[in-house]
Short mmCIF file of C-alpha atoms and ligand atoms in Angstrom, two decimals:
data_model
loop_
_atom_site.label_atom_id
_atom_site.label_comp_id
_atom_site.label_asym_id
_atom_site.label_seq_id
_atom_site.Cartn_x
_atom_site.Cartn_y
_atom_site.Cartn_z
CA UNK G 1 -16.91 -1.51 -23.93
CA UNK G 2 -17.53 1.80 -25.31
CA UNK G 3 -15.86 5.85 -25.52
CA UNK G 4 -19.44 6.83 -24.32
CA UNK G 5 -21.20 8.63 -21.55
CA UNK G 6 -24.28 6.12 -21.96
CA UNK G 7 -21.91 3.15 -21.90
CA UNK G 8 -20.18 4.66 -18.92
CA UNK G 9 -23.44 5.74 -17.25
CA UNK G 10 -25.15 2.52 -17.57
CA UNK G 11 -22.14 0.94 -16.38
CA UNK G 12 -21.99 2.61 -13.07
CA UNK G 13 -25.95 2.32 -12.91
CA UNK G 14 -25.27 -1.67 -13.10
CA UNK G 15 -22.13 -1.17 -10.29
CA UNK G 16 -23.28 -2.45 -6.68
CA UNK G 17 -20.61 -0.07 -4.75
CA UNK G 18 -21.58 2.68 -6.90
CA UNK G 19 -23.17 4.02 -3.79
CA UNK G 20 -20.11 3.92 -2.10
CA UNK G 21 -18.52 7.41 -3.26
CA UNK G 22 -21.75 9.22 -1.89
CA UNK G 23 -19.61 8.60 1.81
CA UNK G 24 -16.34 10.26 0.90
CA UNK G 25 -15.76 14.10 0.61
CA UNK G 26 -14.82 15.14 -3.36
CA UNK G 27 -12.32 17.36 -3.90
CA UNK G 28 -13.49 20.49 -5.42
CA UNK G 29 -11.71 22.33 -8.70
CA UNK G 30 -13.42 25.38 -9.74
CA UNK G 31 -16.35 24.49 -8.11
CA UNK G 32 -16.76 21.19 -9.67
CA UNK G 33 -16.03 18.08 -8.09
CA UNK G 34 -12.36 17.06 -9.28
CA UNK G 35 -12.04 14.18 -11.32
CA UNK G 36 -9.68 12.39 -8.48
CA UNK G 37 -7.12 9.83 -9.61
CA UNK G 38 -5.03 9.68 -6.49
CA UNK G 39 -6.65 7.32 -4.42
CA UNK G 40 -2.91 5.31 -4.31
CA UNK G 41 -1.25 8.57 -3.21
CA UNK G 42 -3.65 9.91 -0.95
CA UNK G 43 -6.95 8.00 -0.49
CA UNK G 44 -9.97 10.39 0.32
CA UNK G 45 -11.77 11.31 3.63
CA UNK G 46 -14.63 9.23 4.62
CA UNK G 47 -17.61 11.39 5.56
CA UNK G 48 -17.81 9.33 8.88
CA UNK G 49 -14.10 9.76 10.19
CA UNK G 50 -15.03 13.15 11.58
CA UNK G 51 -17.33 11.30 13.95
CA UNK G 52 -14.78 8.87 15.00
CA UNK G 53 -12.43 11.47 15.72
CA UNK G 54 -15.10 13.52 17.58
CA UNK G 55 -15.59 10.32 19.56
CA UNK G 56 -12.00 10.39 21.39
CA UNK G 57 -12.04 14.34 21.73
CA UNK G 58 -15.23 13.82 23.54
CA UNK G 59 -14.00 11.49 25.67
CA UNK G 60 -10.49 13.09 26.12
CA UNK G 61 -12.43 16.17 27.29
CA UNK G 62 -15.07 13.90 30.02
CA UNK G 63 -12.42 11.58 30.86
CA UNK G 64 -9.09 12.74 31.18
CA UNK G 65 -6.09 10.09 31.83
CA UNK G 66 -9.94 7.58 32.56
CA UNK G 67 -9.98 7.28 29.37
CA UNK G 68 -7.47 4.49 28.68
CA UNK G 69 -10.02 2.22 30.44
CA UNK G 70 -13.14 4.27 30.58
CA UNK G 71 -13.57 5.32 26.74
CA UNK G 72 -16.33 4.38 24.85
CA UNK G 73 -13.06 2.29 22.66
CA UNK G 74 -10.66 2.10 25.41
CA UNK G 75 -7.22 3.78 24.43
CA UNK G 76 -5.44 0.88 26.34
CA UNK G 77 -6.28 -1.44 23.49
CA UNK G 78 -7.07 1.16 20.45
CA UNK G 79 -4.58 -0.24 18.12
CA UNK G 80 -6.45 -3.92 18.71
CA UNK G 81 -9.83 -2.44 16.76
CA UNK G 82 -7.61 -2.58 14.04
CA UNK G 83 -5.85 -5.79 13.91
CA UNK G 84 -8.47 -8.01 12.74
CA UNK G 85 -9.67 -5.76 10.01
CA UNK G 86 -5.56 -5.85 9.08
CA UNK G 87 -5.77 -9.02 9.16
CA UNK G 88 -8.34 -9.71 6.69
CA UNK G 89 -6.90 -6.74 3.94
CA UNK G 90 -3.69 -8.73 4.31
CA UNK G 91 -5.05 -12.31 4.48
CA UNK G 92 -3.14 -13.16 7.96
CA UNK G 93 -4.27 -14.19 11.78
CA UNK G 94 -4.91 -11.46 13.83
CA UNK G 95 -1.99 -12.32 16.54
CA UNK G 96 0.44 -11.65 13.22
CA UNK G 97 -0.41 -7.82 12.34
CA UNK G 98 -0.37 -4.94 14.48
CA UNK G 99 -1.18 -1.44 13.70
CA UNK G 100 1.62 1.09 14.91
CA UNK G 101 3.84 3.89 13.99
CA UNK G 102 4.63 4.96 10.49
CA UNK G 103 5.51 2.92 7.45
CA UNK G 104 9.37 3.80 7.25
CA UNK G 105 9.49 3.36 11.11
CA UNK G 106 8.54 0.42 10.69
CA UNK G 107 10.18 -1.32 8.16
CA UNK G 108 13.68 -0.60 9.96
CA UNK G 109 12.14 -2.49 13.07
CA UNK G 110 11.68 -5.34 10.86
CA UNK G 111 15.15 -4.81 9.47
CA UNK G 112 16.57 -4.51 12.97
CA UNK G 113 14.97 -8.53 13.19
CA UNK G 114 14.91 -9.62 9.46
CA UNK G 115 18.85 -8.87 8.27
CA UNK G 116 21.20 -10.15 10.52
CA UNK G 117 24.17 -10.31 8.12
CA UNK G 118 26.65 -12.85 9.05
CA UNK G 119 30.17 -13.35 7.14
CA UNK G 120 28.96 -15.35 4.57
CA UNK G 121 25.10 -14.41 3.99
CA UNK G 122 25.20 -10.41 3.76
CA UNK G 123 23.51 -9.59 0.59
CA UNK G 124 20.19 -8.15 -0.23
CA UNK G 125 17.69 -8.47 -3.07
CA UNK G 126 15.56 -5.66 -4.01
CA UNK G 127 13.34 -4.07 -7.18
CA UNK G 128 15.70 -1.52 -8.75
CA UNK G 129 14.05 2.09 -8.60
CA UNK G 130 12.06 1.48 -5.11
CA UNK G 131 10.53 3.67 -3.41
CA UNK G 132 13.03 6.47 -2.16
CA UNK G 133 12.27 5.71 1.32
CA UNK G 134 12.81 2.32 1.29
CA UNK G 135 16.20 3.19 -1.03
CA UNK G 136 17.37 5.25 2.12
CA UNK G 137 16.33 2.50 4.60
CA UNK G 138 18.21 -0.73 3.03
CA UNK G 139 21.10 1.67 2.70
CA UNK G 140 21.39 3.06 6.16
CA UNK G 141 20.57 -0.45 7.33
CA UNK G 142 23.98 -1.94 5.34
CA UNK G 143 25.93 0.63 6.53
CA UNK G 144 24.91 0.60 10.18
CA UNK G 145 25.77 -3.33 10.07
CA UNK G 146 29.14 -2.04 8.17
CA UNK G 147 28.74 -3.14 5.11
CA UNK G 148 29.02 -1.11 1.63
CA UNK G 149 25.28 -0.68 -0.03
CA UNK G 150 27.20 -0.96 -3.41
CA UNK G 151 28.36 -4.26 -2.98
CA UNK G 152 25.19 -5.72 -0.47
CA UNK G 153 22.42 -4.61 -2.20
CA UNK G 154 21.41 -6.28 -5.37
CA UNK G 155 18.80 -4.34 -7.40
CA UNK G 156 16.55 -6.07 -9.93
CA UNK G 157 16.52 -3.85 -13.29
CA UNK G 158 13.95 -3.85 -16.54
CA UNK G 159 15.21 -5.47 -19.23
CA UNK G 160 16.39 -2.39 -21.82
CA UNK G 161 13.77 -0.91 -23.30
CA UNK G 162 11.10 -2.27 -20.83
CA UNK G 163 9.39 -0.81 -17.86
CA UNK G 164 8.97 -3.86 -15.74
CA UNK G 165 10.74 -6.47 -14.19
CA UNK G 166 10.64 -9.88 -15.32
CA UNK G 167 9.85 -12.18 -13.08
CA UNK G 168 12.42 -14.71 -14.08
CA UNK G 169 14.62 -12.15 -13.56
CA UNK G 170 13.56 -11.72 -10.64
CA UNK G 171 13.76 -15.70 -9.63
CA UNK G 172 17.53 -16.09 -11.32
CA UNK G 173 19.39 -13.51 -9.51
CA UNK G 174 17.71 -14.73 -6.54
CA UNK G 175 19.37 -18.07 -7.08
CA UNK G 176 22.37 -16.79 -8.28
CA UNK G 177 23.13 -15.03 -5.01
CA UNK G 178 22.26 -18.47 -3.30
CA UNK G 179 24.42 -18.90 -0.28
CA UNK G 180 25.06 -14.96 0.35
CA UNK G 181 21.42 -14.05 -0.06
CA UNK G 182 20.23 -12.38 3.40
CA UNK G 183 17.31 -11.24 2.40
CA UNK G 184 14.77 -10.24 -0.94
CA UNK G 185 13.15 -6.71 0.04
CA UNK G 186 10.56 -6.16 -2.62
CA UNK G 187 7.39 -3.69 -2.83
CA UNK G 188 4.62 -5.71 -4.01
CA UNK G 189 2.88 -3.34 -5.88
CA UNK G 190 5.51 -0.99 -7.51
CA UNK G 191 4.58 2.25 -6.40
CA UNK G 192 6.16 3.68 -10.20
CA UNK G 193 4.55 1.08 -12.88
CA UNK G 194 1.94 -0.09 -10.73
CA UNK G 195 3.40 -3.63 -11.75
CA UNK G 196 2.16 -6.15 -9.03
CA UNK G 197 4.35 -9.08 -8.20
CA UNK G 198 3.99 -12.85 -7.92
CA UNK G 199 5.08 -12.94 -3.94
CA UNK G 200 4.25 -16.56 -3.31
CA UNK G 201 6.93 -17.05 -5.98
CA UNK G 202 9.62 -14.36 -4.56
CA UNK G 203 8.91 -15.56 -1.29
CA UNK G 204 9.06 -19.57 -2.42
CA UNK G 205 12.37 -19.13 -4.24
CA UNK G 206 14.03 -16.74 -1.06
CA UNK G 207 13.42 -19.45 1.45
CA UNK G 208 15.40 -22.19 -0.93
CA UNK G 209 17.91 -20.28 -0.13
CA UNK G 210 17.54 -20.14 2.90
CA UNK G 211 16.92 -15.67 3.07
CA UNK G 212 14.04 -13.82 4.64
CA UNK G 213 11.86 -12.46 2.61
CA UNK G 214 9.66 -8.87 3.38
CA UNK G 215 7.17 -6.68 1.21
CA UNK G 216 6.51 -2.83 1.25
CA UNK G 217 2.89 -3.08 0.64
CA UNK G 218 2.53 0.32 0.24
CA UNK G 219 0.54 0.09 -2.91
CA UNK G 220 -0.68 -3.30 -2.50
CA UNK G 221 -3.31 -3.01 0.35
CA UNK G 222 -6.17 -1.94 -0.53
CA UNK G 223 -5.88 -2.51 -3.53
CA UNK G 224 -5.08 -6.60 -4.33
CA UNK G 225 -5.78 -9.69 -2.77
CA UNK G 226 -3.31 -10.26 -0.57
CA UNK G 227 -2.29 -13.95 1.50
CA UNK G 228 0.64 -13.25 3.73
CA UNK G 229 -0.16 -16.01 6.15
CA UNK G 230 -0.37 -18.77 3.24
CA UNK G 231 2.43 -17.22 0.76
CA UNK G 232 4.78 -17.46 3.85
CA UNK G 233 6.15 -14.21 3.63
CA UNK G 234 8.31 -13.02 6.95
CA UNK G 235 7.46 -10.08 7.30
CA UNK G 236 5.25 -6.95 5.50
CA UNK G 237 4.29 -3.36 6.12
CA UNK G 238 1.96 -0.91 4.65
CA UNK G 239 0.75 2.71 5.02
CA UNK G 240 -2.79 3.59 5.84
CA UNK G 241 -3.19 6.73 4.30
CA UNK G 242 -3.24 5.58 0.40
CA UNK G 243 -5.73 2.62 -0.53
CA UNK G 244 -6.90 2.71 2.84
CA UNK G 245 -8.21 6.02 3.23
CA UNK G 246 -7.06 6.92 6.88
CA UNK G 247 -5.61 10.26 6.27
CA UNK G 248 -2.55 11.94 6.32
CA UNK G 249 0.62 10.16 7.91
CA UNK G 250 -1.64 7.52 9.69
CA UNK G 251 -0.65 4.22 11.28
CA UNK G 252 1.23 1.64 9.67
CA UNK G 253 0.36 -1.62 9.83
CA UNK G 254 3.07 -4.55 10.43
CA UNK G 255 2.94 -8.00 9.58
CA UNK G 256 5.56 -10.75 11.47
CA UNK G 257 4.63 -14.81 10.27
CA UNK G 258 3.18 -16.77 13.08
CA UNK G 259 6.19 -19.12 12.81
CA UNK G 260 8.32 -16.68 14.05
CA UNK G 261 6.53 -16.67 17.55
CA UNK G 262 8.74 -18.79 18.55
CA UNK G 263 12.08 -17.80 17.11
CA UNK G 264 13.78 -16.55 19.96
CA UNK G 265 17.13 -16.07 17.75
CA UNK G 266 15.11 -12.82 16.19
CA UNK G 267 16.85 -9.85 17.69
CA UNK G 268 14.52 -6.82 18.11
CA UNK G 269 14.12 -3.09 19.61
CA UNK G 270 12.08 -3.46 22.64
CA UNK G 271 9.39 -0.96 24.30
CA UNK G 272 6.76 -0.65 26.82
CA UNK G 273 4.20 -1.81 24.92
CA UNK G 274 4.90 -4.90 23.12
CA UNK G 275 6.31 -6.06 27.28
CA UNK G 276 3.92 -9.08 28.16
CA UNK G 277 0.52 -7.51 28.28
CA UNK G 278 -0.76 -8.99 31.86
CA UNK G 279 2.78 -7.67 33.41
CA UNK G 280 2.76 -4.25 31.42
CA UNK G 281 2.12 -2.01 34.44
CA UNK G 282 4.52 -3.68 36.95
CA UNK G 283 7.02 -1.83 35.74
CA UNK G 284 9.33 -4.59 35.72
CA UNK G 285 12.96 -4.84 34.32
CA UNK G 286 13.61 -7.93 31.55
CA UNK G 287 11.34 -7.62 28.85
CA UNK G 288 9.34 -10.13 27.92
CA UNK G 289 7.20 -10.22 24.29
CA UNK G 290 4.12 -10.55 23.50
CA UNK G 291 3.05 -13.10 21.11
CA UNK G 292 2.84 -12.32 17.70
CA UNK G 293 3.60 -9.05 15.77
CA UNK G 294 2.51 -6.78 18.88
CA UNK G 295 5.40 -8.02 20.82
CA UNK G 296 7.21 -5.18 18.23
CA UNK G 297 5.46 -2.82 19.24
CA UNK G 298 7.31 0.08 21.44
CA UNK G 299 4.56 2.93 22.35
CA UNK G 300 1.46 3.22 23.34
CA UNK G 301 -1.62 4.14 21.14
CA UNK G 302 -1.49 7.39 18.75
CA UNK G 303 -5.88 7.09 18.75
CA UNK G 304 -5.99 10.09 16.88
CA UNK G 305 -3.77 8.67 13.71
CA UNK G 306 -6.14 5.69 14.45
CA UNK G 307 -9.36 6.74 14.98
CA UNK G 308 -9.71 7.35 11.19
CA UNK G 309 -7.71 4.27 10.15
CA UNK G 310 -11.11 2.42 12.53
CA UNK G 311 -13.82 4.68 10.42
CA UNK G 312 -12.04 3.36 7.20
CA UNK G 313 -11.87 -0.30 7.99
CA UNK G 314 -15.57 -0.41 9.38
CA UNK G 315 -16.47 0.66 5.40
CA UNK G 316 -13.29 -1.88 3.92
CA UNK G 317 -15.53 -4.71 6.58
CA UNK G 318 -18.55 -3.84 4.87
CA UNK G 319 -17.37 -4.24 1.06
CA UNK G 320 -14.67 -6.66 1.66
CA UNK G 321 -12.00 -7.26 -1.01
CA UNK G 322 -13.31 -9.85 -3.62
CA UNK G 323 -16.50 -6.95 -4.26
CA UNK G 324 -13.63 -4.42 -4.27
CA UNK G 325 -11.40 -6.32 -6.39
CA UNK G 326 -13.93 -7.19 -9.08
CA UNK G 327 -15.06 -3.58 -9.46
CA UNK G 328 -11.64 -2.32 -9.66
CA UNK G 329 -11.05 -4.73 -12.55
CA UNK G 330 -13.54 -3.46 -14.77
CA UNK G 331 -12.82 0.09 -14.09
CA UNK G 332 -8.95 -0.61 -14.49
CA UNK G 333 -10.09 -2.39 -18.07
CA UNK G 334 -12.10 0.69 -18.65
CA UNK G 335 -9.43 2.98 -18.12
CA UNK G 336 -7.27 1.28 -20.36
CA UNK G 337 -9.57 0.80 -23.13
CA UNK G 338 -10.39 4.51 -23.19
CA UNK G 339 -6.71 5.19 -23.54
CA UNK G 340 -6.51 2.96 -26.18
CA UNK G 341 -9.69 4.16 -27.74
CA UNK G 342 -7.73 7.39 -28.20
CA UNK G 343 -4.52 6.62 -28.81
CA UNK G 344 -6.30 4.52 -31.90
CA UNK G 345 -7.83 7.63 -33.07
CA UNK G 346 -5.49 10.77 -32.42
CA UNK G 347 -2.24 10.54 -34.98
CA UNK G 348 -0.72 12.75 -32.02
CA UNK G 349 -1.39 11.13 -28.79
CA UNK G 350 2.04 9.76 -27.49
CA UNK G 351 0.58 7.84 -24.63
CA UNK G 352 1.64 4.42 -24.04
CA UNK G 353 0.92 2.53 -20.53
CA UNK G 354 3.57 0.79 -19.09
CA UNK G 355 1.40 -1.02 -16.55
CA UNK G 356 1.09 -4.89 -17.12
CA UNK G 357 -1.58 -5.71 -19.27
CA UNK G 358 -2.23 -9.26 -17.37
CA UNK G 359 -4.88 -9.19 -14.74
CA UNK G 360 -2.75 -11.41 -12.44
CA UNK G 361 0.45 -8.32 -12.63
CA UNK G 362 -1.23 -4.98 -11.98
CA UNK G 363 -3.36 -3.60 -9.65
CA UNK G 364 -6.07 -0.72 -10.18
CA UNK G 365 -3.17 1.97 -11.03
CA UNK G 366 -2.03 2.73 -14.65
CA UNK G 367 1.10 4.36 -15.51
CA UNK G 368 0.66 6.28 -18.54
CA UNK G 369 4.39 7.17 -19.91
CA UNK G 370 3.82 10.21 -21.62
CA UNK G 371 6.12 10.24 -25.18
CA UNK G 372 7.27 14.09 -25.72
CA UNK G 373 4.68 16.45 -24.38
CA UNK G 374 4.06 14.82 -21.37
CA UNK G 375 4.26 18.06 -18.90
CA UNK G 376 1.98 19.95 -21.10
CA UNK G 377 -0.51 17.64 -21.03
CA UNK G 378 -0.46 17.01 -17.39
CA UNK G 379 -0.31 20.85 -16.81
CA UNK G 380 -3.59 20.69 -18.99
CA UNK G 381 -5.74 17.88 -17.62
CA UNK G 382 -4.94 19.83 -14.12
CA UNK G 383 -6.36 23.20 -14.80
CA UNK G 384 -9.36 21.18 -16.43
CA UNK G 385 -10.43 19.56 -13.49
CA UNK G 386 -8.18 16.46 -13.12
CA UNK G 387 -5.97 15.13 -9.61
CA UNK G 388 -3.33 13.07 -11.32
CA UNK G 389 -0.11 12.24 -10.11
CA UNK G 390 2.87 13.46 -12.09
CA UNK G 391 6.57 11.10 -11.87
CA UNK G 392 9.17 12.50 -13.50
CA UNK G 393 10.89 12.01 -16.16
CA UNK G 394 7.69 11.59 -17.63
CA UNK G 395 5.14 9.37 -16.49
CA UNK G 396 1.41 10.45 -15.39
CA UNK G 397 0.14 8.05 -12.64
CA UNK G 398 -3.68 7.37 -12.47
CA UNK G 399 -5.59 5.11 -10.44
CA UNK G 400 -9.61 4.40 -10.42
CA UNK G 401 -10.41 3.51 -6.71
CA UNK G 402 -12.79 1.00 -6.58
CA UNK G 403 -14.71 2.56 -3.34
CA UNK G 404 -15.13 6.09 -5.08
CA UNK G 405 -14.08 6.43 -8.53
CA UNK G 406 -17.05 5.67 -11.15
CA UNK G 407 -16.77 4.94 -14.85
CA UNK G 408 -18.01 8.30 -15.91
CA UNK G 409 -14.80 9.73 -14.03
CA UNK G 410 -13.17 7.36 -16.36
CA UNK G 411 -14.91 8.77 -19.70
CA UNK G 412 -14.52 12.49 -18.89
CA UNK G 413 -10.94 12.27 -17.94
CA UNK G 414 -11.18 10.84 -21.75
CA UNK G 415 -12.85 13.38 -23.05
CA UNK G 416 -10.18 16.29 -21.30
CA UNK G 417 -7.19 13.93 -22.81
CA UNK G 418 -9.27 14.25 -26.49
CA UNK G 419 -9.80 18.21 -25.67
CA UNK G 420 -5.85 18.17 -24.84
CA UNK G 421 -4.74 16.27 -28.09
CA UNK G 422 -6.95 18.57 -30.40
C1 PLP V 1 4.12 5.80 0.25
C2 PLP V 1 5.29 4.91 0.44
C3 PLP V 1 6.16 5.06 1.52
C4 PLP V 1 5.96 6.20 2.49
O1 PLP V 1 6.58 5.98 3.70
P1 PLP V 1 6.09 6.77 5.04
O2 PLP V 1 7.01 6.27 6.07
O3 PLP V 1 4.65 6.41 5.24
O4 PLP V 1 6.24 8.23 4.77
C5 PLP V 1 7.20 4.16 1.66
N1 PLP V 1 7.39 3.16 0.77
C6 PLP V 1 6.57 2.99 -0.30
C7 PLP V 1 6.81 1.88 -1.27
C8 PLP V 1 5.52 3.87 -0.51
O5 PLP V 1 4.73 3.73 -1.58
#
């Protein structure tokens, strides 16, 4: 690899998606497009989502309440376009995702089935430093089963003077809870470090001791290989609007293991629409679930948080995730080795990443902790041009997106750094 524009030029000339970025809208900075490195905060807008939108406003307008049954995509079944397109991002069967509500919603539906404390088995596993959200939503969860978080939730810590976890960390306080061990509650991808974890592993070492195990994918779909179904995970949920590209606050996506189909000790909150499909409008009392992960589901079809989430998956069908996955490799390696590149060079460049290094533990973010002037900088790669993500204390979050981001992104958000350092 090389600091160049002809290496990074040639590089995207050689790149088979490269074509890809022509179908999302650019930010624009001072009339330029931005140099966008938020793809894992806020993935951009496909130029075809307006059309899929347009779609159901069409035939909201002809059809009125019709459209349920008479729409060009049916509203009745809306949320079904995108299970088996789920399905495939997450590596599951289609009967064990559903798209609905939003990611936090969601996770304390699974909570209300996964973490049934009893006397003995109360205690919780999770990555120390999750995502605030999730922070608030194993906490309220404790204390609504009356428990105190302090004592119930375990959280995983660095070692001192590292930024990620260990995994055998990870592993040894899972079987030194043993016995009390409820449940492990982990994000796969950490949304901080970008650190990806080994969840066949978590999820191998949880069930020998007899807890549930669920993943925040957040940060993870989209954006790794994922194999739920195989890895035997419990349950997962993601957000749409990040990797995914789906737009503000869309629908969350849910996955529940097929072997829990049958697990009729699971308690859960109950609405219309996860009631046995065929008996839905009979209006019935005693509900009965659906198979699978839509028998969670409570409302009916938002189609206009989904109607983008469908324009984004029809592109995601088209590349599929090994294509994805390889590009985002070599720009990931790119990124890094332009850091490094200058870091090598510049006596005053304080930037170290604290993203794994190993192929198999990160993902396409890098966290670049920023030694001493790290708001400065920021504050100058900003009014040059640059979407980054600022953390405090101190750490500037950047991820190349496979689907848009191109290698010359990668050298010119180089070249601001080098214009920063000097
Ligand atoms: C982005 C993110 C969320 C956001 O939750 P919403 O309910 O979609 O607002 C939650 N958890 C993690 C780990 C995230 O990265």
């Amino acid at each position: 690899m090389q600091n160049t524009l002809e290496f990074a030029q040639d590089s995207d000339q050689q790149d088979e998606l490269s074509a890809y970025r022509q179908r999302f809208y650019l930010p624009k900075i001072n009339g330029k497009d931005a140099l966008y490195f938020t793809g894992n905060s806020l993935g951009l807008q496909p130029k075809s989502t307006r059309e899929y939108v347009q779609q159901e406003l069409d035939d909201w307008a002809k059809y009125g309440v019709e459209g349920h049954f008479e729409a060009k995509n049916p509203w009745v079944s809306y949320h079904k376009i995108l299970s088996e397109p789920f399905a495939r991002l997450v590596g599951a069967n289609r009967e064990e995702v559903v798209a609905m509500n939003g990611l936090s919603v969601n996770l304390h539906l699974m909570m209300v089935s996964f973490y049934q404390p009893t006397s003995k088995r109360t205690k919780i596993i999770c990555e120390a430093k999750a995502f605030p959200s999730d922070q608030y939503m194993l906490e309220s969860q404790v204390k609504f089963h009356g428990l105190k978080p302090d004592d119930t939730i375990i959280e995983v810590y660095p070692r001192d003077g590292e930024h990620t976890i260990r995994e055998e960390d990870i592993l040894s306080a899972i079987e030194e809870i043993g016995e009390e061990l409820a449940l492990v509650f982990w994000g796969g991808v950490n949304y901080y470090s970008g650190q990806v974890f080994d969840m066949a592993k978590i999820t191998e070492k949880a069930h020998a001791q007899g807890a549930y195990v669920g993943f925040d994918l957040a940060h993870g779909v989209g954006n790794i290989e994922l194999k739920l179904h195989d890895w035997n995970v419990d349950f997962a949920c993601w957000c749409s609007y990040k990797y995914l590209n789906a737009g503000p606050g869309s629908i969350s996506g849910v996955f529940v293991h097929q072997k829990h189909d049958n697990n009729s000790n699971l308690p859960r909150f109950a609405g219309w629409w996860g009631h046995d499909e065929e008996r839905r409008f009979l209006m019935e009392k005693n509900f009965v679930p659906m198979q699978g992960a839509q028998g969670w589901q409570l409302s009916n079809a938002p189609v206009f948080a989904m109607a983008p989430c469908k324009a984004s998956m029809d592109i995601f069908d088209e590349v599929g995730m090994s294509r994805l996955v390889s590009k985002s490799k070599r720009l990931t390696n790119y990124m890094e080795f332009v850091f490094n590149d200058i870091s090598y060079r510049y006596d005053n460049c304080n930037l170290e990443i604290i993203t794994p290094k190993e192929q198999k533990y990160r993902g396409c973010q890098l966290s670049v902790l920023c030694h001493g002037q790290g708001r400065s900088m920021f504050d100058f790669i900003t009014k040059e041009g640059v979407i980054a993500d600022w953390r405090e204390p101190n750490v500037i979050r950047l991820a190349p997106v496979p689907l848009y981001n191109s290698f010359e992104d990668i050298y010119q958000l180089g070249q601001i750094i080098e214009k920063a350092l000097s």
